[in-house]
Short mmCIF file of C-alpha atoms in Angstrom, two decimals:
data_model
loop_
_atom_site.label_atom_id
_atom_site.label_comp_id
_atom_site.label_asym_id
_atom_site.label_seq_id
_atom_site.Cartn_x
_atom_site.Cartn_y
_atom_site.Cartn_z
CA UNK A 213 108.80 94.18 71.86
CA UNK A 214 109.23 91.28 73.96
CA UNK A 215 107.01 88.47 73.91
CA UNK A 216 105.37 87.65 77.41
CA UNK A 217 106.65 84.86 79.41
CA UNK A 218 103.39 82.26 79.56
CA UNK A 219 102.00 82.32 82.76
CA UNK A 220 101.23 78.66 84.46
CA UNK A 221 97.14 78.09 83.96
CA UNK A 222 95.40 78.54 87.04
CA UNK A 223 92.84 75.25 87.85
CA UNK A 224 90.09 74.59 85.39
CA UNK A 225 87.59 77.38 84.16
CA UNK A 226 89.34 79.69 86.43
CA UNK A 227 92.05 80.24 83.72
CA UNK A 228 89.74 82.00 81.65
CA UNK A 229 88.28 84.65 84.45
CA UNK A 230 91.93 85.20 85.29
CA UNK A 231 93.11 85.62 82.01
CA UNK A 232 90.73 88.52 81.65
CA UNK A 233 93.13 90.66 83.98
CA UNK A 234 96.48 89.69 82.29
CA UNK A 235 97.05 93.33 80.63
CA UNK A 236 97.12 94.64 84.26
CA UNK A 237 99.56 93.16 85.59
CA UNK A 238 103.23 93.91 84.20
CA UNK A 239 104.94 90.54 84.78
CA UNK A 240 104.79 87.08 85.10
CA UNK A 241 105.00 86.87 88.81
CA UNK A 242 102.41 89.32 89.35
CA UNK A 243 100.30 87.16 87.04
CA UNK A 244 101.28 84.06 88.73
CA UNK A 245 100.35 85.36 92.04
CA UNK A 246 96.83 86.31 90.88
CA UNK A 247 96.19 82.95 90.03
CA UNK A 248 97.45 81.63 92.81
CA UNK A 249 95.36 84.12 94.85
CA UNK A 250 92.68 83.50 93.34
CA UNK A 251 92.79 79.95 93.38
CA UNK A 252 93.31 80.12 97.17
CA UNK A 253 90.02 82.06 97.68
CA UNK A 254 88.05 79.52 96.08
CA UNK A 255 89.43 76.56 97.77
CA UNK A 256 87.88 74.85 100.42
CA UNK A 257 90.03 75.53 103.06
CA UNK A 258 89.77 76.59 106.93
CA UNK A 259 91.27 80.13 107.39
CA UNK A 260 91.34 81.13 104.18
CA UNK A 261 91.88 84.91 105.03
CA UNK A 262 95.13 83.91 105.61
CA UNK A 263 98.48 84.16 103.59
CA UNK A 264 99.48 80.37 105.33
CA UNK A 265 95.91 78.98 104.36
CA UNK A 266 95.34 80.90 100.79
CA UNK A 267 99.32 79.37 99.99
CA UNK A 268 98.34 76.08 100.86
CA UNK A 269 101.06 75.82 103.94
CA UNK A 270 100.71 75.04 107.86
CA UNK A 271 99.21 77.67 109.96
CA UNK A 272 102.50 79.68 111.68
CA UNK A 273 104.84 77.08 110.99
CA UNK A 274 104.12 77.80 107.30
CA UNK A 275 104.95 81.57 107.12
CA UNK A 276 108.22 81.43 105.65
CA UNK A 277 107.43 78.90 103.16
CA UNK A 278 107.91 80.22 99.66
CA UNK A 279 104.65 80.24 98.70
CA UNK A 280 103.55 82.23 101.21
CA UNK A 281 106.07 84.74 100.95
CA UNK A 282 105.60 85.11 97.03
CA UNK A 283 102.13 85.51 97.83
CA UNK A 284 103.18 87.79 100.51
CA UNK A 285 105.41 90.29 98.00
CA UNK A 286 102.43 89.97 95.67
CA UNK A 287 99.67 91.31 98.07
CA UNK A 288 101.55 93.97 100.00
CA UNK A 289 105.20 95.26 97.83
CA UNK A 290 104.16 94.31 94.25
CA UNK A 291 103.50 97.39 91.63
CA UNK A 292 100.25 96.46 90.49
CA UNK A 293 97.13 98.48 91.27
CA UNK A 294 94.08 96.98 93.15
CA UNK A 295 91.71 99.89 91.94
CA UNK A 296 92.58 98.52 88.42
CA UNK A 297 91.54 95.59 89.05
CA UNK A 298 88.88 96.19 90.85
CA UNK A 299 87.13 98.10 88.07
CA UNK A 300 88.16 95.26 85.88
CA UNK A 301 86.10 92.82 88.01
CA UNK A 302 83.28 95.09 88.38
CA UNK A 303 83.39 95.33 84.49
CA UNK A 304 82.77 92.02 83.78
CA UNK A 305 80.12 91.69 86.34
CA UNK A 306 77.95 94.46 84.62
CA UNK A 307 78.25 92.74 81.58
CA UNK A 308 77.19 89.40 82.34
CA UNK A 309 73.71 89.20 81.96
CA UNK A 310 73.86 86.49 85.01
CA UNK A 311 75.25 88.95 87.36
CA UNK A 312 74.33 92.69 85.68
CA UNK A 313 72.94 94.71 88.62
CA UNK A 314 69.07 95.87 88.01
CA UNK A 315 66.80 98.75 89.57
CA UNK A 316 65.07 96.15 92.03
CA UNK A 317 68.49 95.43 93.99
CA UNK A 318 70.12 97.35 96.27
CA UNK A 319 72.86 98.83 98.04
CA UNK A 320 74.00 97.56 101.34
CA UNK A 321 76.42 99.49 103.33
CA UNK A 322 78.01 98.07 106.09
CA UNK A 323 81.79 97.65 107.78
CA UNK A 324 83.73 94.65 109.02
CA UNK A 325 86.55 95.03 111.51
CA UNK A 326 89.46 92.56 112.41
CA UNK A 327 91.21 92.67 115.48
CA UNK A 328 95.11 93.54 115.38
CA UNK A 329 97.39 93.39 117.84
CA UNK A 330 100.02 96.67 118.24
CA UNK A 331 100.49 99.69 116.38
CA UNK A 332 101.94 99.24 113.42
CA UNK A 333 99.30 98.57 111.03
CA UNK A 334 98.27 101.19 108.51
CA UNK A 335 94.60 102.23 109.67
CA UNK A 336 94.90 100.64 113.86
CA UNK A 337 93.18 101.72 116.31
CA UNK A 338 91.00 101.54 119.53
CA UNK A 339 87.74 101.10 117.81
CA UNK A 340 84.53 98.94 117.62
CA UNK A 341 85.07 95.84 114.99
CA UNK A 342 81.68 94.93 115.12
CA UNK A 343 82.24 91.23 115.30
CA UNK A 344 83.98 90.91 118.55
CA UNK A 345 81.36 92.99 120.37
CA UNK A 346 83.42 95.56 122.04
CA UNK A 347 86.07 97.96 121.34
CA UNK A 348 89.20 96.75 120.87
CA UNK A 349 92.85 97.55 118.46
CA UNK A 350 91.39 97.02 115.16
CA UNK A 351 91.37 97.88 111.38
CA UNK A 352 87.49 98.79 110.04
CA UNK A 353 86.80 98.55 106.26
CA UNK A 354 83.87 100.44 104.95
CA UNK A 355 82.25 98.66 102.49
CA UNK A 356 79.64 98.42 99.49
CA UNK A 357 77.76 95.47 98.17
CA UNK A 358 75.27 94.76 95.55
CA UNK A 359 71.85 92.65 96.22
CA UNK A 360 68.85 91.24 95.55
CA UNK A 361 66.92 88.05 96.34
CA UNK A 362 69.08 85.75 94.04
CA UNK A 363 72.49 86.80 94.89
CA UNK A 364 75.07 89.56 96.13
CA UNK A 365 78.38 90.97 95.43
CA UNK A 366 80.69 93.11 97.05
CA UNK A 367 81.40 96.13 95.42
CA UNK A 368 84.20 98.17 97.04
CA UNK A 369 85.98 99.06 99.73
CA UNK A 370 88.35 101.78 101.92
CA UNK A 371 89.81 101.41 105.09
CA UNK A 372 88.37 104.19 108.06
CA UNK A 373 91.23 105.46 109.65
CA UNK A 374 90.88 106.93 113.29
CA UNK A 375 91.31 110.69 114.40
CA UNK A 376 94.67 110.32 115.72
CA UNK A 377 96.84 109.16 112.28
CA UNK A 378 96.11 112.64 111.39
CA UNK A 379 97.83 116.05 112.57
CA UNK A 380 94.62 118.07 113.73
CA UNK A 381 92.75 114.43 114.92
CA UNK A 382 89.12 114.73 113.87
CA UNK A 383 89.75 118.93 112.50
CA UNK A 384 92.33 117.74 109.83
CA UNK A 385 90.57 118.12 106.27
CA UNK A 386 91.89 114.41 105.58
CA UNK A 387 89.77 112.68 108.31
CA UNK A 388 86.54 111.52 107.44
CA UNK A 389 84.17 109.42 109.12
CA UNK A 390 82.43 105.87 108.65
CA UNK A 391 79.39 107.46 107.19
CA UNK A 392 81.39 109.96 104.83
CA UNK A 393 83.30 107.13 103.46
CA UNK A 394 79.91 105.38 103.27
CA UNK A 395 78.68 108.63 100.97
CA UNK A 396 81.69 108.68 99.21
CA UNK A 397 81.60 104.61 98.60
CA UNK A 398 77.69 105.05 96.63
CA UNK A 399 79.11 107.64 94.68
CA UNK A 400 81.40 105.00 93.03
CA UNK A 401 78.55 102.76 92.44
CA UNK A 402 76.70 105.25 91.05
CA UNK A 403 79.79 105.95 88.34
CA UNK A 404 80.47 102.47 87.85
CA UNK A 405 77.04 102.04 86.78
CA UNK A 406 75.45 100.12 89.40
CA UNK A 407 71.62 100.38 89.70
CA UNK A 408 69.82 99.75 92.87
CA UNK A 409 66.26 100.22 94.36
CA UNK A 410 67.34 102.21 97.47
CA UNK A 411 70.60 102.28 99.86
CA UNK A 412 70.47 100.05 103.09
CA UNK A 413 72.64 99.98 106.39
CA UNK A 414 71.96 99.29 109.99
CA UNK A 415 71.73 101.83 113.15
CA UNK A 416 75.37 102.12 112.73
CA UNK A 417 74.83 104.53 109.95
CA UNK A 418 71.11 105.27 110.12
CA UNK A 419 71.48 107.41 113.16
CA UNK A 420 73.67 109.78 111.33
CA UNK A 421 71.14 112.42 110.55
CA UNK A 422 74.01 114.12 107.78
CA UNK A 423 74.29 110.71 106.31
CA UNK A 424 70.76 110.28 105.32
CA UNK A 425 70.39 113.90 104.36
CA UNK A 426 73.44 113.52 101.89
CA UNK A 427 71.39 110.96 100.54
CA UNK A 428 68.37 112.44 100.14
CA UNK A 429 70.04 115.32 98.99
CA UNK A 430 71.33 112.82 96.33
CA UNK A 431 67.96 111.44 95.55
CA UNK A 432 69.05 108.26 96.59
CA UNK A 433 66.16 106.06 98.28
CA UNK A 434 67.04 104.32 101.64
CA UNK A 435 66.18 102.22 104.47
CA UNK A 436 68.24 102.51 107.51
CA UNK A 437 67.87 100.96 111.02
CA UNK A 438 67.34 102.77 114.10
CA UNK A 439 68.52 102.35 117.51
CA UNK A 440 65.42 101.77 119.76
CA UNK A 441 66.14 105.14 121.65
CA UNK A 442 65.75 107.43 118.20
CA UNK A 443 62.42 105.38 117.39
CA UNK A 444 61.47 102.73 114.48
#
């Protein structure tokens, strides 16, 4: 067998976190780009959602810079799998004493939109983004995250994808809504061994009356907000 290529250390005692996901990642470049990744998450810089900013290159200008292109191939074309590594993370979490979740934290559930311009993007659509205050073309992420009163983590994550991607709109078996996703997205806790005091979300999911029933039917605990017209 051929002996890996040594990857370039990422910055300080971030070598050794990233190090931990070396066996899921096939080659060096994929390895390189998690570091760099990485690294440009935890720097202090302006925009740091995007590919120009986490590279380190000028907004625009920047894009074709080959850093931001590598990083580019990395994030959207390489081979690697993000549920992998995702479980990877959430491994080491649960085994650091420091960050283990415990049965007095809990559960948020909430989504976060970002505006896009077009058509083209998996996931588009006319829909409410939450941050922008109105409808708009957007991508919505449904999302998990652990808390308590010390600190919080997110957990995971799946894109909602409107009615009209699919054949038979809101009918086709394959659509399912912001709260089933929700549903589906404590399950995984659940099986990844997350413990929590009760489930939380705002109006946005505690009006759905099948949502908290799926819950209850779970015997999962909850608070949920209300919106003023369905009472406190």
């Amino acid at each position: 067998m051929t002996a890996r290529v040594p990857c370039p250390p990422a910055p300080g005692p971030l070598e050794g976190y990233a190090a931990r996901f070396d066996d899921l990642f096939s080659s060096l470049a994929q390895r390189r780009g998690f570091r760099e990744y990485l690294t440009g998450l935890l720097l202090p810089r302006d925009r740091n959602k995007t590919l120009t900013a986490l590279a380190g290159a000028e907004p625009v200008a920047g894009a074709q810079h080959p850093a931001v292109q590598r990083l580019q191939f990395f994030l959207s074309e390489s081979t690697w799998k993000f549920e992998q590594v995702n479980a990877r993370r959430l491994e080491l979490l649960l085994a650091d004493p420091a960050t283990a979740p415990h049965g007095q934290g809990v559960l948020v559930i909430d989504d976060s939109g970002n505006r896009k311009d077009g058509t083209a993007t998996a996931h588009v659509g006319r829909q409410w983004p939450g941050r922008l205050g109105k409808t708009d073309n957007a991508v919505v992420t449904v999302t998990t995250l652990w808390a308590d009163e010390r600190l919080y983590y997110p957990l995971h994550a799946v894109p909602y994808t409107p009615a009209h991607h699919f054949p038979r709109k809101r009918n086709d078996p394959d659509f399912h809504t912001k709260p089933q996703l929700a549903t589906d997205l404590a399950g995984q806790a659940q099986r990844a061994g997350v413990t929590f005091r009760a489930v939380v979300a705002d109006c946005g999911y505690g009006d759905h009356d099948e949502f908290r029933h799926t819950l209850r039917e779970a015997g999962l605990p909850f608070v949920m907000a209300l919106k003023p017209r369905r009472g406190t």
